[in-house]
Structure formats: C-alpha cells, structure tokens
C-alpha cells in the first residue's frame, strides 16, 4: 500500500502545482474514517481507496480526482456525511464522491431495479463530470484484482458478470483498453474457469516449443523499417485468454484452428510514418484479405486511432499488427484519461463524450429498469460501422443499424419524422440495413409520427428509447380517450344523475392520482365496471344487479384510435371496417377487437365484452383470405393482378395446402373496408384460375 508521502510525491511528479494539502487531508480523513474495517483479504479496508488512487496516478490525473479516489467509499462505508466532505474538500470533490458511491442503500424491489437505479444515478453524475467514470473504473479494476479473496462463489460470479456487462464496455467506450482487457481477463477467469485454464495451458505449451518467436518476428519487422529510414519501437504479445476464447466462440473453431494469436505494436514518430511503415510491411509480407482497418483517418467513436493489418509471416504464421504514434498509443491504452493528462483537462466533446449525452437522453426516455439496462447496454456494446450524411458528417452506429437508427443518431425530431431514406442515392425503406461507408439521407415529413413497427428494426438504444417514449405518450392519450367513452357508458347506466364532484371523489376512493389516471385505468380494466360504479355512487352496482341495461347502450366508436396502441385487431378473424365487431377487455391490456362471429369468442370467459363500432374510420385494415387455385402456370399471377387492379396491397402470403390439382394460398391484404374486400373477393371468384375464396 502506498504511504502518504509516496502518493503525494507521485502526483507532484507530474503536476507540481497540485494541492498538496488537499491530498494530505484526504489521506488522513479516509484513514481515520475507515478505522479498523477489513476487506475480505484481511487487509485494512483503507488499503483499497489508496490502491485506487495509485492506479489513477499512473494515468496522471489531477489532484481533485486523486482526492475523490481516496474518499470514494467514505460516505457509504463510514459515518462521514456528504456535507462533511463538501465542507472539508470542496464542491467538486463532494459531487464526484457522491457520483462514485455505490448507492447500495437504495430501496428497490428487485435486483434489476437496483442495478438500473444505480446505473441511472452513476450516468447522470458521469455526464456532469467525466472524472467520476475514471474513478469508478479504477475502483472496479482493483476490486477485480482482489476478487479471489471473496469466498462466496455466487457473489464472485455476480461481480464478474457485472464487470463484463457494464464496466468493461464503459472502459472500451472511452478508449481505456488496458483497463478493459484486464477487467475482461479477470472476469473471464471467474465466469469460465475451465476455458481459462485450458487456453492458458495451451499458450504455455506453445511458448515452451518456440519461446522466442515473438522476439524474432519483432526483430525482423524492426530491421525492415530501419533499412528504409523508419525508426520504430516494436513489441509483441500473445492475445489474452478471453480474446482467444471469444474468437473461438464467434468463429466456431478450435484452438488449433485459430491462427492469429499474436499481436504486435509498431510505434513510430509521426502520422506520416504510420503509413510508410504500413506500406513497407505490406510489400514485404502477404496481407490477409479484409483485415485492414484505418482508424487514423477515421477514428473510432471513443477517439481511438491506429492502423490495423494482418499479415502472413514466416511459416504461415498469421500476425496482427497495430501501427500508431506514441500519442496515439497513450490514448489507445488510457483513452480519455490520457487525453485529460495531455491537454490539461480539456476534453474533446466531439468524439470522446458525445455518447454520454446519448446515454443521458436514454435515461429520460426509459420507463422500466429492464428497458434502461437494455438500452444502456446497446449504447455501450456493439461493433460499429461508419456512415456519412450528405454533407460528409461521420456517424457511427452498431452493426445491423437501419436508417431509423441513423435518423435518431442525428436528431430525435428527425427520427420522429422519418418516412424513408436514400442510401447511396437509392430510395430504400427505413428497415434497410446500412453497410460500412454508406451515404445516408433521411426523407422526412412533418405529418409523420413514430410507428409501433419501427421497434422491429430499430437496434440502437437511443432510437428504441425515443420510439417507446412517443408510443407511451400516444398510448396513454388514446387509452384516456377510450376510457372516457367507457366512463360515459358507465355513467349512463347509473340509476340517478351524478354529483358535480363525483369524478374527483371516485378518483380518491380508488387511490388514483387524477381523473386522467382513472380514465386510463378504466380502459385497461384495472377496475371492473361495478367497482367504478360504486366509487362514483356507493351501492349503485347492487341496485343495478349484474351490469345493468348494457344492451341498450350505443356501441363505442374506435374512430381516431390507433391499432396496436389503444386496441389490437385480433389475428384470429382479421376484422375490417364494416364488420360488426366486439371488444374483449382483460386486466391491464388494451381492447382486443374481434368480428362478432369469431370462433374464439366462445372461449373468452375471462374478459368483459364491449360493443364496438368503427365510426367513419377509413384508414383500412388487414384482411386474410384463403384462395384455392388451379395447379397451372400463371394462376398465382392472375390473383396478384386482380388484387393490384382493385388497389389492394398484399403484405403476406403463404402456401397452406398443396395437392395434385389445386393449391390453397393464404393471403393477407390491406383493404379500405368491408365493401372493398367484398368486391375483391367477388372478382377473384370470377377468375377461371380460382376455384374458391373464403375469408380467413
């Protein structure tokens, strides 16, 4: 453990203007606060924050960050208070200590809620001061180094999984690859001990057979570059067990089949020498196709810059090579922390921390803990692709991203109004995948709003969170509109007129926040009609008996409500405007709309029936028809031509039955209403190629 003067001397060695008194006060305060507390290893607990501070001095961080590291566990694990930290060490240190604190005392119902709430507060603190993240990563790294002292295996695995899922990706996103690699290796050892042991032993056997091969390869590259006037520091290493295991898993290959287990770093004086060294190496040894990446001209989103290539060295040995300058290397290992040290604390907002703003936006949109964790992991994980706006702005997205993800990456309003896109000048739908290097232009309309089906192909956390937020707002508004219609129906069934304050009184009796919450609860059938009646007029349900004169009431119109939001069109009968319809209400679900003659209605004893009407709704719906065709060339073309001539749209088709003479195809088609569908069916039945047509 570092002594007080050793820690202070470390900081002063790279920052002579550091506040020595602040560091001394923090050291003494933490030592006294933790007192006789012990860690699982038996060491004094105070050794942990000092080791965390030591890790951060290697990154040359400022005095406030080092003081925060020393104090980071005092609020949680000792009697120290936030006010005391603020009084003794200032606002900045107090705010950072609060952001780093594990927040284990938060009351939450489930592990996911606790994890989400901790992550939420941590990300908000991190967005306010990125140094919070640096301290937290150092804290987690030291905890992982001492994880083996914890006797409970389940606890060790839980901490290792959390490290692999949250903290290693966070380290990667700010370019701290040294932290990331060590955390992944330590977590991998706990999560997959057999695989870790097997890979480690194989590497040892490989080294025993040819222990100096890494040195020989490095020497040959160094000599090549020196002959052509390029001075370079070159060293190599075997890949970490976790990196090897991940490649084996992704490629479904054995250890023997994995040829690229060595990686070399070539450090040159300047950027021009990076490309000179690359050219010399490519001329001397064959390259492996599709394995070259230029992160110098196009840096990663976390600011990482380097040239990557893979060559075939002597004896068919495949070797990965990274070529970079000394400054690039410092940022590659320590990322944002290195930039902090080199640039006196002035962070680059363009590449280094833009993603943090995206995470904070996700915080505002996420409704449930599970949703927050899902979107946050999406934003931190995922291999990246690069796409360009028409003006040449570079946008980084996860692999598999679509134009809707691209639109939301640019601006939330653009995503909300997207109707299509042009990829490399060609018009494509919003679900089309984006490839590396594509130029993407978003087509927009002010009349457009986010659609439920967008969630089927949006993959970024920011896009999914924004879509879900809009749909929730729309769903609540439409549920309240539907609830108002159901409420009016309930009121008409009461024996006498209501008092003016009856609605407010009923809201209080049902323990709801306001009348809007009551209307939404009615639409979602969180209360039965009888419970609502009694809240409005105590004893009314007993006077009316079971349901009252419901049959005499006018059907409820679903005009203006959105399918999939306020109600769902059941797929068992595919009702269209013009059909006589009925709704099924189940607790905490939207209304399910069926045709009145739907066969599934007889098994709906668990639901309330609601008489519904389409109103003058003309948006159309999807109908299903079963078409029996003669087994002859062109028969299906005849059907498609008739459907197109009647301005209907085929959205799905499947072959349902096939025999020697006839085929039966089930076709889902978009139609305006029942009249439109009836005319289409009549036209199909009149065709010679069609034997029969029935609604599905």
Tab-separated table of N, CA and C in Angstrom, residues 518-662:
chain	number	residue	atom	x	y	z
A	518	UNK	N	-57.722	7.711	-13.787
A	518	UNK	CA	-58.939	6.905	-13.683
A	518	UNK	C	-59.418	6.458	-15.059
A	519	UNK	N	-59.413	7.384	-16.027
A	519	UNK	CA	-59.866	7.022	-17.369
A	519	UNK	C	-58.955	5.957	-17.985
A	520	UNK	N	-57.652	6.085	-17.770
A	520	UNK	CA	-56.725	5.082	-18.301
A	520	UNK	C	-56.955	3.739	-17.618
A	521	UNK	N	-57.211	3.762	-16.312
A	521	UNK	CA	-57.459	2.520	-15.578
A	521	UNK	C	-58.730	1.828	-16.071
A	522	UNK	N	-59.751	2.627	-16.432
A	522	UNK	CA	-60.985	2.040	-16.971
A	522	UNK	C	-60.704	1.369	-18.308
A	523	UNK	N	-59.947	2.044	-19.182
A	523	UNK	CA	-59.625	1.467	-20.492
A	523	UNK	C	-58.833	0.176	-20.345
A	524	UNK	N	-57.947	0.120	-19.341
A	524	UNK	CA	-57.106	-1.060	-19.124
A	524	UNK	C	-57.779	-2.105	-18.237
A	525	UNK	N	-59.007	-1.832	-17.859
A	525	UNK	CA	-59.778	-2.715	-16.982
A	525	UNK	C	-59.012	-3.075	-15.713
A	526	UNK	N	-58.396	-2.059	-15.127
A	526	UNK	CA	-57.757	-2.280	-13.840
A	526	UNK	C	-58.801	-2.332	-12.726
A	527	UNK	N	-59.993	-1.835	-13.060
A	527	UNK	CA	-61.138	-1.966	-12.164
A	527	UNK	C	-62.314	-2.484	-12.975
A	528	UNK	N	-63.164	-3.261	-12.363
A	528	UNK	CA	-64.374	-3.708	-13.052
A	528	UNK	C	-65.359	-2.546	-13.137
A	529	UNK	N	-66.345	-2.671	-14.035
A	529	UNK	CA	-67.367	-1.621	-14.141
A	529	UNK	C	-68.087	-1.432	-12.815
A	530	UNK	N	-68.331	-2.546	-12.115
A	530	UNK	CA	-69.035	-2.460	-10.838
A	530	UNK	C	-68.229	-1.660	-9.817
A	531	UNK	N	-66.893	-1.856	-9.798
A	531	UNK	CA	-66.048	-1.109	-8.862
A	531	UNK	C	-66.067	0.377	-9.180
A	532	UNK	N	-66.062	0.727	-10.476
A	532	UNK	CA	-66.119	2.140	-10.857
A	532	UNK	C	-67.470	2.733	-10.483
A	533	UNK	N	-68.560	1.976	-10.730
A	533	UNK	CA	-69.902	2.457	-10.363
A	533	UNK	C	-69.992	2.764	-8.875
A	534	UNK	N	-69.465	1.841	-8.052
A	534	UNK	CA	-69.563	2.036	-6.605
A	534	UNK	C	-68.682	3.183	-6.133
A	535	UNK	N	-67.573	3.433	-6.849
A	535	UNK	CA	-66.741	4.576	-6.485
A	535	UNK	C	-67.444	5.877	-6.828
A	536	UNK	N	-68.184	5.881	-7.933
A	536	UNK	CA	-68.928	7.077	-8.334
A	536	UNK	C	-70.177	7.262	-7.485
A	537	UNK	N	-70.853	6.148	-7.208
A	537	UNK	CA	-72.125	6.198	-6.481
A	537	UNK	C	-72.203	4.943	-5.612
A	538	UNK	N	-71.804	5.025	-4.357
A	538	UNK	CA	-71.763	3.839	-3.498
A	538	UNK	C	-73.086	3.066	-3.512
A	539	UNK	N	-72.989	1.740	-3.713
A	539	UNK	CA	-74.156	0.871	-3.737
A	539	UNK	C	-74.832	0.758	-5.078
A	540	UNK	N	-74.352	1.499	-6.089
A	540	UNK	CA	-75.035	1.505	-7.390
A	540	UNK	C	-75.016	0.135	-8.046
A	541	UNK	N	-73.918	-0.600	-7.947
A	541	UNK	CA	-73.841	-1.901	-8.626
A	541	UNK	C	-74.822	-2.894	-8.033
A	542	UNK	N	-75.076	-2.806	-6.713
A	542	UNK	CA	-76.039	-3.712	-6.081
A	542	UNK	C	-77.458	-3.412	-6.538
A	543	UNK	N	-77.756	-2.116	-6.721
A	543	UNK	CA	-79.091	-1.720	-7.185
A	543	UNK	C	-79.332	-2.202	-8.609
A	544	UNK	N	-78.282	-2.083	-9.466
A	544	UNK	CA	-78.431	-2.430	-10.881
A	544	UNK	C	-78.326	-3.928	-11.141
A	545	UNK	N	-77.807	-4.680	-10.163
A	545	UNK	CA	-77.577	-6.105	-10.420
A	545	UNK	C	-76.330	-6.272	-11.267
A	546	UNK	N	-76.291	-7.274	-12.096
A	546	UNK	CA	-75.106	-7.567	-12.906
A	546	UNK	C	-75.137	-6.777	-14.205
A	547	UNK	N	-74.416	-5.688	-14.210
A	547	UNK	CA	-74.142	-4.895	-15.421
A	547	UNK	C	-75.221	-3.906	-15.807
A	548	UNK	N	-76.467	-4.085	-15.419
A	548	UNK	CA	-77.475	-3.112	-15.784
A	548	UNK	C	-77.880	-3.205	-17.244
A	549	UNK	N	-78.564	-2.176	-17.774
A	549	UNK	CA	-79.082	-2.229	-19.150
A	549	UNK	C	-78.015	-1.960	-20.203
A	550	UNK	N	-76.937	-2.798	-20.216
A	550	UNK	CA	-75.831	-2.552	-21.136
A	550	UNK	C	-76.245	-2.723	-22.590
A	551	UNK	N	-77.177	-3.621	-22.859
A	551	UNK	CA	-77.531	-3.915	-24.250
A	551	UNK	C	-78.156	-2.718	-24.944
A	552	UNK	N	-78.745	-1.822	-24.187
A	552	UNK	CA	-79.417	-0.675	-24.790
A	552	UNK	C	-78.452	0.457	-25.128
A	553	UNK	N	-77.229	0.322	-24.716
A	553	UNK	CA	-76.268	1.389	-24.934
A	553	UNK	C	-75.731	1.347	-26.355
A	554	UNK	N	-75.391	2.520	-26.892
A	554	UNK	CA	-74.835	2.599	-28.245
A	554	UNK	C	-73.426	2.027	-28.254
A	555	UNK	N	-73.026	1.387	-29.359
A	555	UNK	CA	-71.658	0.864	-29.451
A	555	UNK	C	-70.639	1.987	-29.317
A	556	UNK	N	-69.471	1.644	-28.789
A	556	UNK	CA	-68.393	2.617	-28.611
A	556	UNK	C	-67.585	2.706	-29.900
A	557	UNK	N	-67.394	3.916	-30.386
A	557	UNK	CA	-66.655	4.112	-31.631
A	557	UNK	C	-65.151	4.051	-31.371
A	558	UNK	N	-64.428	3.379	-32.262
A	558	UNK	CA	-62.967	3.368	-32.166
A	558	UNK	C	-62.349	4.300	-33.211
A	559	UNK	N	-63.157	5.201	-33.746
A	559	UNK	CA	-62.654	6.180	-34.700
A	559	UNK	C	-61.537	7.012	-34.057
A	560	UNK	N	-60.458	7.200	-34.794
A	560	UNK	CA	-59.364	8.039	-34.331
A	560	UNK	C	-58.363	7.333	-33.439
A	561	UNK	N	-58.644	6.116	-33.036
A	561	UNK	CA	-57.698	5.357	-32.220
A	561	UNK	C	-56.796	4.522	-33.123
A	562	UNK	N	-55.603	4.258	-32.666
A	562	UNK	CA	-54.584	3.615	-33.497
A	562	UNK	C	-54.487	2.131	-33.195
A	563	UNK	N	-54.620	1.264	-34.218
A	563	UNK	CA	-54.410	-0.175	-33.987
A	563	UNK	C	-53.003	-0.438	-33.466
A	564	UNK	N	-52.895	-1.306	-32.477
A	564	UNK	CA	-51.604	-1.601	-31.887
A	564	UNK	C	-51.239	-0.674	-30.747
A	565	UNK	N	-52.032	0.396	-30.547
A	565	UNK	CA	-51.768	1.331	-29.458
A	565	UNK	C	-52.918	1.295	-28.457
A	566	UNK	N	-54.088	1.804	-28.873
A	566	UNK	CA	-55.245	1.792	-27.973
A	566	UNK	C	-55.992	0.465	-28.040
A	567	UNK	N	-55.899	-0.206	-29.169
A	567	UNK	CA	-56.578	-1.500	-29.304
A	567	UNK	C	-55.784	-2.360	-30.279
A	568	UNK	N	-56.079	-3.640	-30.264
A	568	UNK	CA	-55.416	-4.589	-31.166
A	568	UNK	C	-56.469	-5.302	-31.990
A	569	UNK	N	-56.225	-5.383	-33.295
A	569	UNK	CA	-57.091	-6.164	-34.168
A	569	UNK	C	-56.661	-7.630	-34.078
A	570	UNK	N	-57.534	-8.469	-33.550
A	570	UNK	CA	-57.185	-9.872	-33.338
A	570	UNK	C	-56.846	-10.546	-34.663
A	571	UNK	N	-55.797	-11.351	-34.668
A	571	UNK	CA	-55.357	-12.013	-35.894
A	571	UNK	C	-56.145	-13.285	-36.187
A	572	UNK	N	-57.007	-13.689	-35.253
A	572	UNK	CA	-57.785	-14.901	-35.497
A	572	UNK	C	-58.902	-14.669	-36.502
A	573	UNK	N	-59.385	-13.424	-36.639
A	573	UNK	CA	-60.521	-13.173	-37.533
A	573	UNK	C	-60.304	-11.995	-38.486
A	574	UNK	N	-59.285	-11.154	-38.249
A	574	UNK	CA	-58.930	-10.070	-39.166
A	574	UNK	C	-60.135	-9.194	-39.542
A	575	UNK	N	-60.700	-8.534	-38.536
A	575	UNK	CA	-61.827	-7.635	-38.794
A	575	UNK	C	-61.386	-6.434	-39.610
A	576	UNK	N	-62.270	-5.941	-40.473
A	576	UNK	CA	-62.009	-4.747	-41.267
A	576	UNK	C	-63.185	-3.794	-41.083
A	577	UNK	N	-62.986	-2.485	-41.335
A	577	UNK	CA	-64.099	-1.544	-41.198
A	577	UNK	C	-65.313	-1.994	-42.001
A	578	UNK	N	-66.461	-2.019	-41.331
A	578	UNK	CA	-67.689	-2.521	-41.936
A	578	UNK	C	-68.148	-3.812	-41.293
A	579	UNK	N	-67.240	-4.593	-40.747
A	579	UNK	CA	-67.610	-5.788	-39.996
A	579	UNK	C	-68.265	-5.387	-38.681
A	580	UNK	N	-69.214	-6.180	-38.224
A	580	UNK	CA	-69.754	-5.999	-36.873
A	580	UNK	C	-68.694	-6.514	-35.899
A	581	UNK	N	-68.306	-5.669	-34.955
A	581	UNK	CA	-67.188	-6.019	-34.090
A	581	UNK	C	-67.561	-5.937	-32.620
A	582	UNK	N	-66.781	-6.646	-31.823
A	582	UNK	CA	-66.927	-6.637	-30.380
A	582	UNK	C	-65.523	-6.579	-29.782
A	583	UNK	N	-65.398	-5.949	-28.615
A	583	UNK	CA	-64.096	-5.847	-27.962
A	583	UNK	C	-64.039	-6.697	-26.711
A	584	UNK	N	-62.866	-7.271	-26.468
A	584	UNK	CA	-62.622	-8.021	-25.242
A	584	UNK	C	-61.677	-7.212	-24.367
A	585	UNK	N	-62.072	-6.970	-23.119
A	585	UNK	CA	-61.240	-6.224	-22.173
A	585	UNK	C	-60.736	-7.164	-21.092
A	586	UNK	N	-59.415	-7.243	-21.004
A	586	UNK	CA	-58.782	-8.026	-19.947
A	586	UNK	C	-57.953	-7.093	-19.084
A	587	UNK	N	-57.717	-7.462	-17.811
A	587	UNK	CA	-56.977	-6.559	-16.910
A	587	UNK	C	-55.611	-6.193	-17.466
A	588	UNK	N	-55.324	-4.870	-17.429
A	588	UNK	CA	-54.016	-4.323	-17.811
A	588	UNK	C	-53.651	-4.582	-19.265
A	589	UNK	N	-54.630	-4.773	-20.118
A	589	UNK	CA	-54.373	-4.961	-21.541
A	589	UNK	C	-55.273	-4.017	-22.330
A	590	UNK	N	-54.876	-3.749	-23.584
A	590	UNK	CA	-55.728	-2.972	-24.466
A	590	UNK	C	-56.910	-3.814	-24.936
A	591	UNK	N	-57.876	-3.145	-25.543
A	591	UNK	CA	-59.045	-3.867	-26.055
A	591	UNK	C	-58.645	-4.685	-27.271
A	592	UNK	N	-59.122	-5.922	-27.313
A	592	UNK	CA	-58.863	-6.825	-28.435
A	592	UNK	C	-60.125	-6.895	-29.293
A	593	UNK	N	-60.001	-6.511	-30.565
A	593	UNK	CA	-61.162	-6.372	-31.440
A	593	UNK	C	-61.357	-7.643	-32.272
A	594	UNK	N	-62.591	-8.188	-32.232
A	594	UNK	CA	-62.941	-9.399	-32.977
A	594	UNK	C	-64.189	-9.145	-33.815
A	595	UNK	N	-64.329	-9.917	-34.885
A	595	UNK	CA	-65.622	-9.966	-35.574
A	595	UNK	C	-66.633	-10.623	-34.646
A	596	UNK	N	-67.876	-10.231	-34.790
A	596	UNK	CA	-68.912	-10.724	-33.878
A	596	UNK	C	-69.115	-12.231	-33.998
A	597	UNK	N	-68.739	-12.803	-35.168
A	597	UNK	CA	-68.905	-14.239	-35.350
A	597	UNK	C	-67.593	-15.005	-35.200
A	598	UNK	N	-66.587	-14.395	-34.577
A	598	UNK	CA	-65.283	-15.049	-34.415
A	598	UNK	C	-65.426	-16.274	-33.520
A	599	UNK	N	-64.823	-17.382	-33.933
A	599	UNK	CA	-64.960	-18.645	-33.205
A	599	UNK	C	-64.293	-18.595	-31.835
A	600	UNK	N	-63.310	-17.711	-31.648
A	600	UNK	CA	-62.594	-17.686	-30.370
A	600	UNK	C	-63.381	-16.996	-29.261
A	601	UNK	N	-64.460	-16.312	-29.605
A	601	UNK	CA	-65.207	-15.574	-28.590
A	601	UNK	C	-65.841	-16.502	-27.560
A	602	UNK	N	-66.144	-17.731	-27.958
A	602	UNK	CA	-66.791	-18.645	-27.012
A	602	UNK	C	-65.859	-19.056	-25.878
A	603	UNK	N	-64.538	-18.819	-26.054
A	603	UNK	CA	-63.566	-19.171	-25.018
A	603	UNK	C	-63.042	-17.940	-24.298
A	604	UNK	N	-63.863	-16.889	-24.235
A	604	UNK	CA	-63.397	-15.618	-23.666
A	604	UNK	C	-64.088	-15.289	-22.350
A	605	UNK	N	-64.255	-16.300	-21.496
A	605	UNK	CA	-64.939	-16.073	-20.225
A	605	UNK	C	-64.152	-15.169	-19.282
A	606	UNK	N	-62.840	-15.038	-19.520
A	606	UNK	CA	-62.009	-14.222	-18.636
A	606	UNK	C	-62.023	-12.747	-19.002
A	607	UNK	N	-62.829	-12.344	-19.997
A	607	UNK	CA	-62.813	-10.962	-20.479
A	607	UNK	C	-64.212	-10.362	-20.467
A	608	UNK	N	-64.250	-9.009	-20.289
A	608	UNK	CA	-65.506	-8.272	-20.462
A	608	UNK	C	-65.727	-8.005	-21.946
A	609	UNK	N	-66.996	-8.086	-22.385
A	609	UNK	CA	-67.336	-7.770	-23.775
A	609	UNK	C	-67.744	-6.310	-23.864
A	610	UNK	N	-67.274	-5.645	-24.920
A	610	UNK	CA	-67.637	-4.250	-25.169
A	610	UNK	C	-68.140	-4.156	-26.602
A	611	UNK	N	-69.343	-3.637	-26.777
A	611	UNK	CA	-69.886	-3.458	-28.121
A	611	UNK	C	-69.178	-2.278	-28.782
A	612	UNK	N	-68.545	-2.536	-29.944
A	612	UNK	CA	-67.749	-1.521	-30.620
A	612	UNK	C	-68.319	-1.188	-31.988
A	613	UNK	N	-67.927	-0.015	-32.485
A	613	UNK	CA	-68.296	0.393	-33.846
A	613	UNK	C	-67.102	1.099	-34.466
A	614	UNK	N	-67.001	1.017	-35.800
A	614	UNK	CA	-65.878	1.636	-36.498
A	614	UNK	C	-66.017	3.145	-36.612
A	615	UNK	N	-67.210	3.663	-36.486
A	615	UNK	CA	-67.429	5.072	-36.785
A	615	UNK	C	-67.264	5.266	-38.284
A	616	UNK	N	-66.740	6.416	-38.689
A	616	UNK	CA	-66.488	6.618	-40.118
A	616	UNK	C	-65.002	6.421	-40.415
A	617	UNK	N	-64.406	5.473	-39.711
A	617	UNK	CA	-62.979	5.186	-39.870
A	617	UNK	C	-62.716	4.691	-41.287
A	618	UNK	N	-61.722	5.250	-41.975
A	618	UNK	CA	-61.437	4.840	-43.347
A	618	UNK	C	-59.950	4.565	-43.578
A	619	UNK	N	-59.207	4.342	-42.486
A	619	UNK	CA	-57.775	4.085	-42.653
A	619	UNK	C	-57.490	2.694	-43.195
A	620	UNK	N	-58.485	1.811	-43.166
A	620	UNK	CA	-58.293	0.470	-43.678
A	620	UNK	C	-57.757	-0.480	-42.628
A	621	UNK	N	-57.620	-1.744	-43.023
A	621	UNK	CA	-57.127	-2.777	-42.119
A	621	UNK	C	-56.637	-3.941	-42.962
A	622	UNK	N	-56.082	-4.940	-42.288
A	622	UNK	CA	-55.562	-6.122	-42.973
A	622	UNK	C	-56.586	-7.245	-42.895
A	623	UNK	N	-56.989	-7.737	-44.043
A	623	UNK	CA	-57.904	-8.884	-44.118
A	623	UNK	C	-57.114	-10.118	-44.545
A	624	UNK	N	-57.631	-11.276	-44.189
A	624	UNK	CA	-56.989	-12.526	-44.599
A	624	UNK	C	-57.981	-13.334	-45.431
A	625	UNK	N	-57.504	-13.806	-46.580
A	625	UNK	CA	-58.348	-14.639	-47.434
A	625	UNK	C	-57.597	-15.918	-47.785
A	626	UNK	N	-58.351	-16.984	-47.953
A	626	UNK	CA	-57.793	-18.260	-48.403
A	626	UNK	C	-58.259	-18.487	-49.839
A	627	UNK	N	-57.316	-18.534	-50.786
A	627	UNK	CA	-57.633	-18.639	-52.212
A	627	UNK	C	-57.203	-20.020	-52.713
A	628	UNK	N	-58.196	-20.786	-53.218
A	628	UNK	CA	-57.893	-22.107	-53.794
A	628	UNK	C	-57.687	-21.936	-55.302
A	629	UNK	N	-56.460	-22.278	-55.765
A	629	UNK	CA	-56.076	-22.051	-57.156
A	629	UNK	C	-55.892	-23.369	-57.894
A	630	UNK	N	-56.164	-23.318	-59.191
A	630	UNK	CA	-55.824	-24.457	-60.031
A	630	UNK	C	-54.306	-24.563	-60.131
A	631	UNK	N	-53.826	-25.783	-60.147
A	631	UNK	CA	-52.389	-26.027	-60.237
A	631	UNK	C	-51.952	-25.925	-61.693
A	632	UNK	N	-51.789	-24.668	-62.143
A	632	UNK	CA	-51.394	-24.434	-63.525
A	632	UNK	C	-50.526	-23.178	-63.592
A	633	UNK	N	-49.638	-23.064	-64.592
A	633	UNK	CA	-48.762	-21.893	-64.698
A	633	UNK	C	-49.555	-20.590	-64.801
A	634	UNK	N	-49.105	-19.578	-64.075
A	634	UNK	CA	-49.712	-18.250	-64.162
A	634	UNK	C	-50.892	-18.025	-63.252
A	635	UNK	N	-51.349	-19.070	-62.536
A	635	UNK	CA	-52.542	-18.912	-61.700
A	635	UNK	C	-52.314	-17.877	-60.599
A	636	UNK	N	-51.169	-17.960	-59.936
A	636	UNK	CA	-50.883	-17.011	-58.862
A	636	UNK	C	-50.727	-15.594	-59.409
A	637	UNK	N	-50.174	-15.475	-60.633
A	637	UNK	CA	-50.052	-14.167	-61.257
A	637	UNK	C	-51.406	-13.533	-61.520
A	638	UNK	N	-52.382	-14.355	-61.895
A	638	UNK	CA	-53.744	-13.852	-62.119
A	638	UNK	C	-54.303	-13.252	-60.836
A	639	UNK	N	-54.096	-13.974	-59.711
A	639	UNK	CA	-54.605	-13.491	-58.420
A	639	UNK	C	-53.943	-12.166	-58.049
A	640	UNK	N	-52.613	-12.090	-58.180
A	640	UNK	CA	-51.898	-10.864	-57.835
A	640	UNK	C	-52.352	-9.690	-58.702
A	641	UNK	N	-52.615	-9.955	-60.000
A	641	UNK	CA	-53.064	-8.897	-60.912
A	641	UNK	C	-54.429	-8.356	-60.496
A	642	UNK	N	-55.338	-9.254	-60.119
A	642	UNK	CA	-56.686	-8.830	-59.695
A	642	UNK	C	-56.602	-7.991	-58.417
A	643	UNK	N	-55.775	-8.454	-57.461
A	643	UNK	CA	-55.643	-7.704	-56.199
A	643	UNK	C	-55.073	-6.315	-56.469
A	644	UNK	N	-54.059	-6.235	-57.328
A	644	UNK	CA	-53.480	-4.940	-57.659
A	644	UNK	C	-54.457	-4.035	-58.383
A	645	UNK	N	-55.265	-4.606	-59.303
A	645	UNK	CA	-56.241	-3.820	-60.055
A	645	UNK	C	-57.298	-3.215	-59.140
A	646	UNK	N	-57.566	-3.862	-58.010
A	646	UNK	CA	-58.557	-3.349	-57.059
A	646	UNK	C	-57.919	-2.465	-55.978
A	647	UNK	N	-56.686	-2.052	-56.224
A	647	UNK	CA	-55.980	-1.128	-55.318
A	647	UNK	C	-55.850	-1.682	-53.900
A	648	UNK	N	-55.734	-2.990	-53.795
A	648	UNK	CA	-55.414	-3.617	-52.517
A	648	UNK	C	-53.930	-3.980	-52.529
A	649	UNK	N	-53.370	-4.206	-51.334
A	649	UNK	CA	-51.924	-4.428	-51.236
A	649	UNK	C	-51.647	-5.730	-50.498
A	650	UNK	N	-50.896	-6.623	-51.137
A	650	UNK	CA	-50.520	-7.878	-50.493
A	650	UNK	C	-49.368	-7.610	-49.529
A	651	UNK	N	-49.536	-8.003	-48.258
A	651	UNK	CA	-48.442	-7.800	-47.296
A	651	UNK	C	-47.863	-9.123	-46.805
A	652	UNK	N	-48.557	-10.227	-47.062
A	652	UNK	CA	-48.004	-11.527	-46.680
A	652	UNK	C	-48.744	-12.620	-47.446
A	653	UNK	N	-48.021	-13.704	-47.723
A	653	UNK	CA	-48.633	-14.808	-48.451
A	653	UNK	C	-47.924	-16.103	-48.067
A	654	UNK	N	-48.697	-17.184	-47.929
A	654	UNK	CA	-48.078	-18.485	-47.678
A	654	UNK	C	-48.899	-19.582	-48.348
A	655	UNK	N	-48.197	-20.636	-48.726
A	655	UNK	CA	-48.854	-21.806	-49.313
A	655	UNK	C	-49.338	-22.678	-48.173
A	656	UNK	N	-50.657	-22.842	-48.068
A	656	UNK	CA	-51.237	-23.539	-46.923
A	656	UNK	C	-51.505	-25.010	-47.214
A	657	UNK	N	-51.857	-25.312	-48.453
A	657	UNK	CA	-52.182	-26.706	-48.795
A	657	UNK	C	-51.859	-26.932	-50.265
A	658	UNK	N	-51.369	-28.136	-50.563
A	658	UNK	CA	-50.967	-28.425	-51.935
A	658	UNK	C	-51.307	-29.872	-52.275
A	659	UNK	N	-52.030	-30.068	-53.397
A	659	UNK	CA	-52.271	-31.422	-53.882
A	659	UNK	C	-52.103	-31.412	-55.398
A	660	UNK	N	-52.479	-32.479	-56.044
A	660	UNK	CA	-52.211	-32.614	-57.480
A	660	UNK	C	-52.918	-31.556	-58.308
A	661	UNK	N	-54.182	-31.301	-57.975
A	661	UNK	CA	-54.967	-30.426	-58.838
A	661	UNK	C	-55.055	-28.984	-58.384
A	662	UNK	N	-54.951	-28.722	-57.082
A	662	UNK	CA	-55.194	-27.379	-56.557
A	662	UNK	C	-54.176	-27.012	-55.469
